mmCIF file of C-alpha atoms in Angstrom:
data_model
loop_
_atom_site.group_PDB
_atom_site.id
_atom_site.type_symbol
_atom_site.label_atom_id
_atom_site.label_comp_id
_atom_site.label_asym_id
_atom_site.label_seq_id
_atom_site.Cartn_x
_atom_site.Cartn_y
_atom_site.Cartn_z
ATOM 1 C CA MET H 798 -55.114 16.232 -137.739
ATOM 2 C CA SER H 799 -56.732 16.803 -134.363
ATOM 3 C CA GLY H 800 -57.326 20.374 -133.348
ATOM 4 C CA PHE H 801 -57.442 21.690 -136.893
ATOM 5 C CA SER H 802 -60.584 23.503 -137.863
ATOM 6 C CA ARG H 803 -61.044 23.717 -141.588
ATOM 7 C CA ARG H 804 -62.464 27.212 -141.255
ATOM 8 C CA THR H 805 -59.646 28.232 -138.920
ATOM 9 C CA ILE H 806 -57.063 27.153 -141.452
ATOM 10 C CA LEU H 807 -58.721 29.068 -144.233
ATOM 11 C CA GLN H 808 -58.976 32.165 -142.067
ATOM 12 C CA GLY H 809 -55.423 31.944 -140.810
ATOM 13 C CA PHE H 810 -53.577 33.227 -143.859
ATOM 14 C CA GLY H 811 -54.599 36.808 -143.380
ATOM 15 C CA ALA H 812 -51.352 38.484 -144.326
ATOM 16 C CA LEU H 813 -48.608 38.772 -146.905
ATOM 17 C CA LEU H 814 -51.006 37.918 -149.675
ATOM 18 C CA ALA H 815 -50.603 40.995 -151.813
ATOM 19 C CA GLY H 816 -48.620 40.564 -154.978
ATOM 20 C CA PHE H 817 -49.124 36.840 -155.375
ATOM 21 C CA GLY H 818 -51.253 36.559 -158.451
ATOM 22 C CA LEU H 819 -53.000 33.276 -157.785
ATOM 23 C CA PRO H 820 -56.732 32.820 -157.748
ATOM 24 C CA GLU H 821 -58.163 32.511 -154.267
ATOM 25 C CA ALA H 822 -61.300 30.604 -153.345
ATOM 26 C CA VAL H 823 -61.610 30.929 -149.608
ATOM 27 C CA HIS H 824 -65.371 30.761 -149.902
ATOM 28 C CA ALA H 825 -65.126 27.092 -150.774
ATOM 29 C CA GLU H 826 -66.337 24.868 -147.927
ATOM 30 C CA LYS H 827 -66.567 21.346 -149.229
ATOM 31 C CA VAL H 828 -67.516 18.956 -146.484
ATOM 32 C CA GLY H 829 -65.225 15.959 -146.412
ATOM 33 C CA ASN H 830 -62.729 17.511 -148.802
ATOM 34 C CA PRO H 831 -59.318 17.314 -147.070
ATOM 35 C CA LEU H 832 -56.834 20.183 -147.049
ATOM 36 C CA PHE H 833 -53.161 20.197 -147.911
ATOM 37 C CA ALA H 834 -50.248 22.636 -147.592
ATOM 38 C CA THR H 835 -47.346 22.902 -149.991
ATOM 39 C CA ALA H 836 -44.609 25.262 -151.181
ATOM 40 C CA LEU H 837 -44.933 26.495 -154.732
ATOM 41 C CA MET H 838 -43.528 28.874 -157.308
ATOM 42 C CA GLU H 839 -45.164 31.140 -159.860
ATOM 43 C CA GLY H 840 -42.407 32.449 -162.081
ATOM 44 C CA GLU H 841 -39.943 34.093 -159.715
ATOM 45 C CA GLN H 842 -42.581 34.453 -156.986
ATOM 46 C CA TYR H 843 -42.359 31.959 -154.120
ATOM 47 C CA GLY H 844 -45.075 31.007 -151.720
ATOM 48 C CA MET H 845 -46.966 28.474 -149.649
ATOM 49 C CA ALA H 846 -50.568 27.551 -150.317
ATOM 50 C CA ILE H 847 -53.494 25.632 -148.893
ATOM 51 C CA LEU H 848 -55.358 23.539 -151.460
ATOM 52 C CA ASP H 849 -58.147 21.003 -151.293
ATOM 53 C CA SER H 850 -58.123 17.570 -152.867
ATOM 54 C CA ASP H 851 -59.737 19.033 -156.002
ATOM 55 C CA GLY H 852 -56.540 21.041 -156.487
ATOM 56 C CA GLU H 853 -58.262 24.335 -155.773
ATOM 57 C CA VAL H 854 -56.044 27.018 -154.199
ATOM 58 C CA LEU H 855 -57.869 28.271 -151.102
ATOM 59 C CA ARG H 856 -55.218 30.384 -149.402
ATOM 60 C CA ARG H 857 -51.635 31.374 -150.062
ATOM 61 C CA VAL H 858 -48.852 33.398 -148.511
ATOM 62 C CA VAL H 859 -45.721 34.870 -150.046
ATOM 63 C CA LEU H 860 -42.373 33.418 -148.939
ATOM 64 C CA PRO H 861 -39.087 35.371 -148.938
ATOM 65 C CA GLY H 862 -37.517 32.708 -151.181
ATOM 66 C CA ARG H 863 -38.049 29.184 -152.439
ATOM 67 C CA GLY H 864 -39.704 26.950 -149.888
ATOM 68 C CA HIS H 865 -39.247 23.222 -149.453
ATOM 69 C CA ASP H 866 -41.319 21.410 -146.832
ATOM 70 C CA VAL H 867 -44.181 22.495 -144.576
ATOM 71 C CA THR H 868 -44.879 21.204 -141.076
ATOM 72 C CA CYS H 869 -47.627 21.795 -138.523
ATOM 73 C CA ASP H 870 -48.114 21.098 -134.840
ATOM 74 C CA LYS H 871 -50.457 18.489 -133.399
ATOM 75 C CA GLY H 872 -52.710 21.092 -131.872
ATOM 76 C CA GLY H 873 -53.347 22.740 -135.193
ATOM 77 C CA ARG H 874 -52.165 26.182 -134.187
ATOM 78 C CA HIS H 875 -48.969 26.717 -136.184
ATOM 79 C CA ILE H 876 -47.985 25.956 -139.764
ATOM 80 C CA VAL H 877 -44.320 26.506 -140.685
ATOM 81 C CA ALA H 878 -42.683 26.560 -144.120
ATOM 82 C CA PHE H 879 -38.914 26.096 -144.422
ATOM 83 C CA ALA H 880 -36.527 27.461 -147.029
ATOM 84 C CA ARG H 881 -34.964 25.029 -149.465
ATOM 85 C CA ARG H 882 -31.327 24.131 -148.726
ATOM 86 C CA PRO H 883 -29.204 26.274 -148.251
ATOM 87 C CA GLY H 884 -31.849 28.844 -147.384
ATOM 88 C CA THR H 885 -31.935 30.518 -143.979
ATOM 89 C CA PHE H 886 -35.564 31.559 -143.440
ATOM 90 C CA ALA H 887 -38.671 29.910 -142.085
ATOM 91 C CA LEU H 888 -42.179 31.364 -141.935
ATOM 92 C CA ALA H 889 -44.724 30.540 -139.233
ATOM 93 C CA ILE H 890 -48.466 31.159 -139.323
ATOM 94 C CA ASP H 891 -50.432 31.309 -136.077
ATOM 95 C CA GLN H 892 -53.950 30.000 -136.677
ATOM 96 C CA GLN H 893 -55.259 31.492 -133.466
ATOM 97 C CA ARG H 894 -54.205 35.063 -134.094
ATOM 98 C CA ASP H 895 -55.055 37.335 -136.970
ATOM 99 C CA ARG H 896 -51.639 38.853 -137.509
ATOM 100 C CA GLU H 897 -48.757 38.852 -139.934
ATOM 101 C CA PRO H 898 -46.859 35.572 -140.239
ATOM 102 C CA VAL H 899 -43.600 35.407 -138.295
ATOM 103 C CA VAL H 900 -40.403 35.058 -140.332
ATOM 104 C CA PHE H 901 -37.420 33.740 -138.407
ATOM 105 C CA HIS H 902 -33.926 32.685 -139.468
ATOM 106 C CA SER H 903 -31.159 30.236 -138.756
ATOM 107 C CA PRO H 904 -28.010 31.718 -137.128
ATOM 108 C CA PRO H 905 -25.334 33.275 -139.396
ATOM 109 C CA ASN H 906 -23.209 30.124 -139.321
ATOM 110 C CA ARG H 907 -26.075 27.720 -140.050
ATOM 111 C CA HIS H 908 -28.609 27.124 -142.803
ATOM 112 C CA PHE H 909 -31.779 25.083 -142.963
ATOM 113 C CA TYR H 910 -32.107 21.798 -144.815
ATOM 114 C CA GLY H 911 -35.798 22.366 -145.483
ATOM 115 C CA HIS H 912 -37.501 20.239 -142.826
ATOM 116 C CA GLY H 913 -38.712 20.540 -139.247
ATOM 117 C CA VAL H 914 -41.068 18.977 -136.701
ATOM 118 C CA PHE H 915 -42.824 20.051 -133.497
ATOM 119 C CA ILE H 916 -42.037 18.159 -130.282
ATOM 120 C CA GLN H 917 -42.594 18.461 -126.522
ATOM 121 C CA ASN H 918 -46.346 19.162 -126.741
ATOM 122 C CA ASP H 919 -45.849 21.624 -129.589
ATOM 123 C CA LYS H 920 -43.691 23.941 -127.474
ATOM 124 C CA LEU H 921 -40.498 23.273 -129.411
ATOM 125 C CA LEU H 922 -39.818 23.304 -133.139
ATOM 126 C CA VAL H 923 -36.823 21.261 -134.281
ATOM 127 C CA ALA H 924 -35.189 22.018 -137.643
ATOM 128 C CA THR H 925 -32.446 20.190 -139.522
ATOM 129 C CA GLU H 926 -29.496 22.540 -140.030
ATOM 130 C CA ASN H 927 -25.953 22.608 -141.350
ATOM 131 C CA ASP H 928 -23.034 23.764 -139.204
ATOM 132 C CA PHE H 929 -21.159 24.360 -142.432
ATOM 133 C CA ASP H 930 -17.927 25.735 -140.942
ATOM 134 C CA ASN H 931 -17.435 22.521 -138.986
ATOM 135 C CA GLY H 932 -19.036 20.095 -141.443
ATOM 136 C CA ARG H 933 -21.532 18.624 -138.987
ATOM 137 C CA GLY H 934 -25.269 18.307 -138.759
ATOM 138 C CA VAL H 935 -27.271 19.943 -136.010
ATOM 139 C CA LEU H 936 -30.888 20.265 -134.976
ATOM 140 C CA GLY H 937 -31.868 23.859 -134.280
ATOM 141 C CA LEU H 938 -34.280 24.286 -131.356
ATOM 142 C CA TYR H 939 -36.875 27.066 -131.623
ATOM 143 C CA ASP H 940 -39.098 28.109 -128.722
ATOM 144 C CA VAL H 941 -42.638 28.282 -130.107
ATOM 145 C CA THR H 942 -43.872 30.099 -127.004
ATOM 146 C CA ASP H 943 -41.339 32.892 -127.545
ATOM 147 C CA GLY H 944 -41.892 33.807 -131.176
ATOM 148 C CA PHE H 945 -39.768 30.920 -132.499
ATOM 149 C CA ARG H 946 -36.639 32.228 -130.807
ATOM 150 C CA ARG H 947 -33.684 29.894 -131.270
ATOM 151 C CA ILE H 948 -32.700 28.580 -127.842
ATOM 152 C CA GLY H 949 -30.050 25.996 -128.689
ATOM 153 C CA GLU H 950 -29.219 22.970 -130.755
ATOM 154 C CA TRP H 951 -28.604 19.232 -130.571
ATOM 155 C CA SER H 952 -26.210 17.155 -132.613
ATOM 156 C CA SER H 953 -27.831 15.160 -135.418
ATOM 157 C CA HIS H 954 -25.033 12.599 -134.952
ATOM 158 C CA GLY H 955 -24.162 12.781 -138.600
ATOM 159 C CA ILE H 956 -23.499 15.029 -141.593
ATOM 160 C CA GLY H 957 -26.194 16.576 -143.744
ATOM 161 C CA PRO H 958 -29.377 15.909 -141.733
ATOM 162 C CA HIS H 959 -32.267 16.348 -144.122
ATOM 163 C CA ASP H 960 -35.682 15.037 -143.088
ATOM 164 C CA LEU H 961 -36.867 14.273 -139.550
ATOM 165 C CA ALA H 962 -39.993 12.887 -137.907
ATOM 166 C CA LEU H 963 -41.502 12.137 -134.529
ATOM 167 C CA SER H 964 -42.532 8.535 -133.941
ATOM 168 C CA PRO H 965 -46.293 7.885 -133.517
ATOM 169 C CA ASP H 966 -45.818 7.208 -129.791
ATOM 170 C CA GLY H 967 -43.822 10.430 -129.397
ATOM 171 C CA LYS H 968 -40.869 8.616 -127.855
ATOM 172 C CA SER H 969 -38.343 8.934 -130.696
ATOM 173 C CA LEU H 970 -37.111 11.807 -132.831
ATOM 174 C CA ILE H 971 -35.889 10.244 -136.075
ATOM 175 C CA ILE H 972 -33.341 11.943 -138.354
ATOM 176 C CA ALA H 973 -32.090 10.994 -141.811
ATOM 177 C CA ASN H 974 -28.450 12.081 -141.963
ATOM 178 C CA GLY H 975 -27.846 12.168 -145.705
ATOM 179 C CA GLY H 976 -24.080 12.146 -145.192
ATOM 180 C CA MET H 977 -23.384 14.901 -147.714
ATOM 181 C CA ASP H 978 -21.172 17.799 -146.635
ATOM 182 C CA THR H 979 -22.015 21.077 -148.392
ATOM 183 C CA HIS H 980 -21.105 24.720 -147.870
ATOM 184 C CA PRO H 981 -23.139 27.710 -149.020
ATOM 185 C CA ASP H 982 -20.030 29.163 -150.699
ATOM 186 C CA TYR H 983 -20.235 26.211 -153.128
ATOM 187 C CA GLY H 984 -23.991 26.086 -153.585
ATOM 188 C CA ARG H 985 -25.336 22.520 -153.543
ATOM 189 C CA GLU H 986 -22.012 20.863 -154.502
ATOM 190 C CA VAL H 987 -21.175 17.755 -152.438
ATOM 191 C CA LEU H 988 -17.721 18.202 -150.868
ATOM 192 C CA ASN H 989 -17.193 14.742 -149.380
ATOM 193 C CA LEU H 990 -18.289 12.179 -151.965
ATOM 194 C CA ALA H 991 -15.396 9.883 -151.041
ATOM 195 C CA THR H 992 -16.137 9.908 -147.325
ATOM 196 C CA MET H 993 -19.919 10.082 -147.057
ATOM 197 C CA GLU H 994 -21.470 8.352 -144.045
ATOM 198 C CA PRO H 995 -25.275 8.346 -144.358
ATOM 199 C CA SER H 996 -27.280 7.091 -141.408
ATOM 200 C CA LEU H 997 -30.623 7.023 -139.649
ATOM 201 C CA VAL H 998 -30.691 7.925 -135.977
ATOM 202 C CA PHE H 999 -33.229 7.730 -133.173
ATOM 203 C CA LEU H 1000 -32.957 10.429 -130.494
ATOM 204 C CA ASP H 1001 -34.722 11.018 -127.205
ATOM 205 C CA PRO H 1002 -37.001 14.007 -127.937
ATOM 206 C CA SER H 1003 -36.828 15.162 -124.321
ATOM 207 C CA ASP H 1004 -33.104 15.965 -124.367
ATOM 208 C CA GLY H 1005 -31.662 14.996 -127.776
ATOM 209 C CA SER H 1006 -29.630 12.086 -126.442
ATOM 210 C CA LEU H 1007 -28.745 9.353 -128.916
ATOM 211 C CA ARG H 1008 -30.674 6.099 -128.655
ATOM 212 C CA GLU H 1009 -29.737 4.292 -131.863
ATOM 213 C CA LYS H 1010 -27.686 4.977 -134.965
ATOM 214 C CA HIS H 1011 -28.078 2.840 -138.084
ATOM 215 C CA ALA H 1012 -25.167 3.279 -140.497
ATOM 216 C CA LEU H 1013 -25.303 1.913 -144.037
ATOM 217 C CA PRO H 1014 -22.819 -0.644 -145.441
ATOM 218 C CA ASN H 1015 -19.512 0.750 -146.696
ATOM 219 C CA GLU H 1016 -20.401 -0.084 -150.293
ATOM 220 C CA TRP H 1017 -23.508 2.072 -149.875
ATOM 221 C CA SER H 1018 -21.634 5.098 -148.523
ATOM 222 C CA ARG H 1019 -22.967 7.251 -151.379
ATOM 223 C CA LEU H 1020 -26.586 6.292 -150.694
ATOM 224 C CA SER H 1021 -27.864 9.501 -149.151
ATOM 225 C CA THR H 1022 -30.780 8.979 -146.764
ATOM 226 C CA ARG H 1023 -33.090 11.876 -147.506
ATOM 227 C CA HIS H 1024 -36.857 11.792 -146.976
ATOM 228 C CA MET H 1025 -39.028 9.616 -144.819
ATOM 229 C CA ASP H 1026 -42.364 8.944 -143.211
ATOM 230 C CA VAL H 1027 -43.445 6.704 -140.350
ATOM 231 C CA ALA H 1028 -46.135 3.996 -140.383
ATOM 232 C CA ALA H 1029 -48.599 3.486 -137.533
ATOM 233 C CA ASP H 1030 -46.527 0.612 -136.114
ATOM 234 C CA GLY H 1031 -43.390 2.761 -135.962
ATOM 235 C CA THR H 1032 -41.739 1.478 -139.128
ATOM 236 C CA VAL H 1033 -39.685 4.278 -140.674
ATOM 237 C CA PHE H 1034 -39.667 4.320 -144.480
ATOM 238 C CA VAL H 1035 -36.651 6.131 -145.929
ATOM 239 C CA GLY H 1036 -36.238 7.252 -149.540
ATOM 240 C CA CYS H 1037 -32.645 7.653 -150.726
ATOM 241 C CA GLN H 1038 -30.650 9.420 -153.424
ATOM 242 C CA TRP H 1039 -27.669 7.663 -155.000
ATOM 243 C CA GLN H 1040 -24.509 9.704 -155.563
ATOM 244 C CA GLY H 1041 -22.583 6.912 -157.277
ATOM 245 C CA VAL H 1042 -22.441 5.047 -160.594
ATOM 246 C CA ALA H 1043 -25.949 4.378 -161.895
ATOM 247 C CA SER H 1044 -25.310 0.697 -162.629
ATOM 248 C CA GLU H 1045 -24.283 0.136 -158.988
ATOM 249 C CA CYS H 1046 -27.319 1.811 -157.438
ATOM 250 C CA PRO H 1047 -28.488 0.050 -154.237
ATOM 251 C CA PRO H 1048 -32.177 -0.106 -153.225
ATOM 252 C CA LEU H 1049 -33.603 3.409 -152.877
ATOM 253 C CA LEU H 1050 -36.282 2.488 -150.344
ATOM 254 C CA LEU H 1051 -35.249 1.226 -146.909
ATOM 255 C CA SER H 1052 -37.128 0.784 -143.663
ATOM 256 C CA PHE H 1053 -36.043 0.732 -140.057
ATOM 257 C CA ARG H 1054 -37.643 -0.054 -136.725
ATOM 258 C CA ALA H 1055 -36.205 0.944 -133.376
ATOM 259 C CA GLY H 1056 -34.314 -1.982 -131.915
ATOM 260 C CA GLU H 1057 -34.314 -3.918 -135.161
ATOM 261 C CA GLY H 1058 -32.300 -4.144 -138.374
ATOM 262 C CA ARG H 1059 -32.760 -2.577 -141.773
ATOM 263 C CA ARG H 1060 -35.085 -3.819 -144.517
ATOM 264 C CA ASP H 1061 -34.326 -3.167 -148.203
ATOM 265 C CA TYR H 1062 -36.983 -3.014 -150.932
ATOM 266 C CA GLU H 1063 -36.190 -4.421 -154.356
ATOM 267 C CA LEU H 1064 -38.430 -2.862 -156.967
ATOM 268 C CA GLY H 1065 -37.484 -4.968 -159.964
ATOM 269 C CA GLU H 1066 -37.603 -3.192 -163.306
ATOM 270 C CA LEU H 1067 -39.139 -0.139 -161.621
ATOM 271 C CA ALA H 1068 -35.902 0.472 -159.716
ATOM 272 C CA THR H 1069 -33.999 1.803 -162.735
ATOM 273 C CA ARG H 1070 -36.853 4.157 -163.601
ATOM 274 C CA LEU H 1071 -36.230 6.031 -160.343
ATOM 275 C CA GLN H 1072 -32.885 7.158 -161.824
ATOM 276 C CA GLY H 1073 -31.190 6.972 -158.446
ATOM 277 C CA TYR H 1074 -33.460 9.568 -156.898
ATOM 278 C CA VAL H 1075 -36.404 9.408 -154.503
ATOM 279 C CA GLY H 1076 -37.755 12.896 -153.868
ATOM 280 C CA SER H 1077 -40.583 12.256 -151.413
ATOM 281 C CA VAL H 1078 -42.002 9.509 -149.180
ATOM 282 C CA SER H 1079 -45.538 9.361 -147.803
ATOM 283 C CA VAL H 1080 -47.310 6.750 -145.683
ATOM 284 C CA ASN H 1081 -51.070 6.216 -145.732
ATOM 285 C CA ARG H 1082 -51.506 4.770 -142.260
ATOM 286 C CA ASP H 1083 -55.132 3.754 -142.732
ATOM 287 C CA ALA H 1084 -54.607 1.999 -146.044
ATOM 288 C CA GLU H 1085 -51.213 0.552 -144.991
ATOM 289 C CA ARG H 1086 -49.536 1.873 -148.111
ATOM 290 C CA VAL H 1087 -46.322 3.829 -148.713
ATOM 291 C CA ALA H 1088 -45.641 5.981 -151.777
ATOM 292 C CA ILE H 1089 -42.245 7.035 -153.097
ATOM 293 C CA THR H 1090 -41.807 9.538 -155.897
ATOM 294 C CA SER H 1091 -39.074 10.383 -158.373
ATOM 295 C CA PRO H 1092 -39.232 13.686 -160.276
ATOM 296 C CA HIS H 1093 -36.202 12.467 -162.249
ATOM 297 C CA GLY H 1094 -38.063 9.337 -163.299
ATOM 298 C CA ASP H 1095 -41.472 11.042 -163.599
ATOM 299 C CA LEU H 1096 -43.281 8.457 -161.510
ATOM 300 C CA ALA H 1097 -44.624 7.406 -158.133
ATOM 301 C CA ILE H 1098 -44.578 3.832 -156.816
ATOM 302 C CA MET H 1099 -47.010 2.598 -154.165
ATOM 303 C CA LEU H 1100 -46.257 -0.407 -151.945
ATOM 304 C CA ASP H 1101 -47.952 -2.432 -149.218
ATOM 305 C CA THR H 1102 -46.271 -1.386 -145.960
ATOM 306 C CA ARG H 1103 -46.393 -4.932 -144.553
ATOM 307 C CA THR H 1104 -45.276 -7.027 -147.509
ATOM 308 C CA GLY H 1105 -43.394 -4.503 -149.653
ATOM 309 C CA THR H 1106 -45.433 -5.604 -152.663
ATOM 310 C CA VAL H 1107 -45.871 -2.948 -155.353
ATOM 311 C CA THR H 1108 -49.561 -2.047 -155.485
ATOM 312 C CA GLY H 1109 -49.547 0.745 -158.037
ATOM 313 C CA VAL H 1110 -47.575 3.096 -160.276
ATOM 314 C CA GLU H 1111 -48.448 6.647 -161.289
ATOM 315 C CA GLU H 1112 -46.672 8.609 -163.995
ATOM 316 C CA GLY H 1113 -46.369 12.383 -164.340
ATOM 317 C CA VAL H 1114 -43.792 14.868 -165.545
ATOM 318 C CA ASP H 1115 -41.648 16.099 -162.627
ATOM 319 C CA LEU H 1116 -43.864 14.258 -160.126
ATOM 320 C CA CYS H 1117 -42.632 14.609 -156.543
ATOM 321 C CA GLY H 1118 -45.242 15.725 -153.970
ATOM 322 C CA ALA H 1119 -47.279 12.980 -152.268
ATOM 323 C CA ALA H 1120 -49.693 12.899 -149.327
ATOM 324 C CA PRO H 1121 -52.261 10.367 -148.110
ATOM 325 C CA LEU H 1122 -55.905 10.352 -149.142
ATOM 326 C CA ALA H 1123 -58.617 8.099 -147.746
ATOM 327 C CA GLN H 1124 -58.044 5.465 -150.396
ATOM 328 C CA GLY H 1125 -54.553 6.223 -151.637
ATOM 329 C CA PHE H 1126 -52.441 9.303 -152.304
ATOM 330 C CA ILE H 1127 -52.638 12.740 -153.861
ATOM 331 C CA THR H 1128 -49.610 13.842 -155.877
ATOM 332 C CA SER H 1129 -48.258 17.087 -157.324
ATOM 333 C CA THR H 1130 -45.763 18.052 -159.996
ATOM 334 C CA GLY H 1131 -43.306 20.768 -160.867
ATOM 335 C CA THR H 1132 -45.417 21.437 -163.951
ATOM 336 C CA GLY H 1133 -48.431 22.657 -161.992
ATOM 337 C CA ARG H 1134 -50.592 19.601 -161.475
ATOM 338 C CA PHE H 1135 -52.096 19.108 -158.021
ATOM 339 C CA GLY H 1136 -54.234 16.010 -157.800
ATOM 340 C CA ARG H 1137 -56.296 15.993 -160.964
ATOM 341 C CA ASN H 1138 -56.196 19.755 -161.411
ATOM 342 C CA ASN H 1139 -53.715 21.502 -163.684
ATOM 343 C CA LEU H 1140 -52.753 25.032 -162.666
ATOM 344 C CA PRO H 1141 -50.830 26.666 -165.515
ATOM 345 C CA GLY H 1142 -47.903 28.825 -164.463
ATOM 346 C CA LEU H 1143 -47.450 27.133 -161.108
ATOM 347 C CA SER H 1144 -44.697 24.780 -159.998
ATOM 348 C CA PHE H 1145 -45.179 22.754 -156.817
ATOM 349 C CA ASP H 1146 -42.152 21.981 -154.673
ATOM 350 C CA ASN H 1147 -41.178 18.510 -153.459
ATOM 351 C CA HIS H 1148 -43.612 17.882 -150.625
ATOM 352 C CA ILE H 1149 -47.277 17.992 -149.626
ATOM 353 C CA LEU H 1150 -48.455 18.167 -146.016
ATOM 354 C CA ALA H 1151 -51.856 16.626 -145.271
ATOM 355 C CA LEU H 1152 -53.680 18.842 -142.794
#
């Protein structure tokens, strides 16, 4: 990512390290070895870490609770980790200043869904949130220039917004409204199975106005749109989670393009192995490949982004994290594997961010 200095990243985690008993190898400077950020757990200790493609932990920071996804700005200054749904904290690291990370929270009547993205030249952070008293999805707006102060919100135009992304040309903010209504008083229980309305929407990132909304067919109302990534040509790949009868499970990988219809991906005998659950989606823009993972099915499936042809399968217990490498993808598991390295005692959360 432009603007990121490898050394700056490794120097930028200067606080909140005490008490996290992981090895640290900040001395490592391997030319050409890409860096990644991910949330992780070590027993009941939660954190975020920077690792290289050898699976070596280079830096880490303690989180107040379990983290989910990590995002960074285009300029390479800020890295932000979000709490897992229905958590209410986010932690931001400023790469340009040697100071404690900033922890900020959603308002009392909102919680995070675990994902966010920087827009408007990195001045605004947008986070998917739940207005749980009113059963509607919102996008919380946080002013990066003012210590991540919350300055307002936009409608997500759906229920249960989970993942979001900015299109490569910067002209569309894309949100996967999973359609599932939850309330923190009931944990992660879905309260509207009979009336779910999942969708994918395109918003104007300058003011949050709705440009397009793609609803799913009525018979797919329990197909929750969850995680996604965007190819270089603007194609949005969406991984889904099925809340219905297993034998009736629709395709779990869909794609959308602004101004066009939906494409469904049939995966043959591999489809049932996903067990109705895609936990992460990653696009390798250079190699024109997309990877989907299923920790329930213990596998990752790689496809050609143009043809939809399956190009590879990787197996691993509780495999979910995926991020692009030069020639393919790096994956992680809930059992402590990152790439080819096994780290006993660790558990990596669902997503990997390529820095």
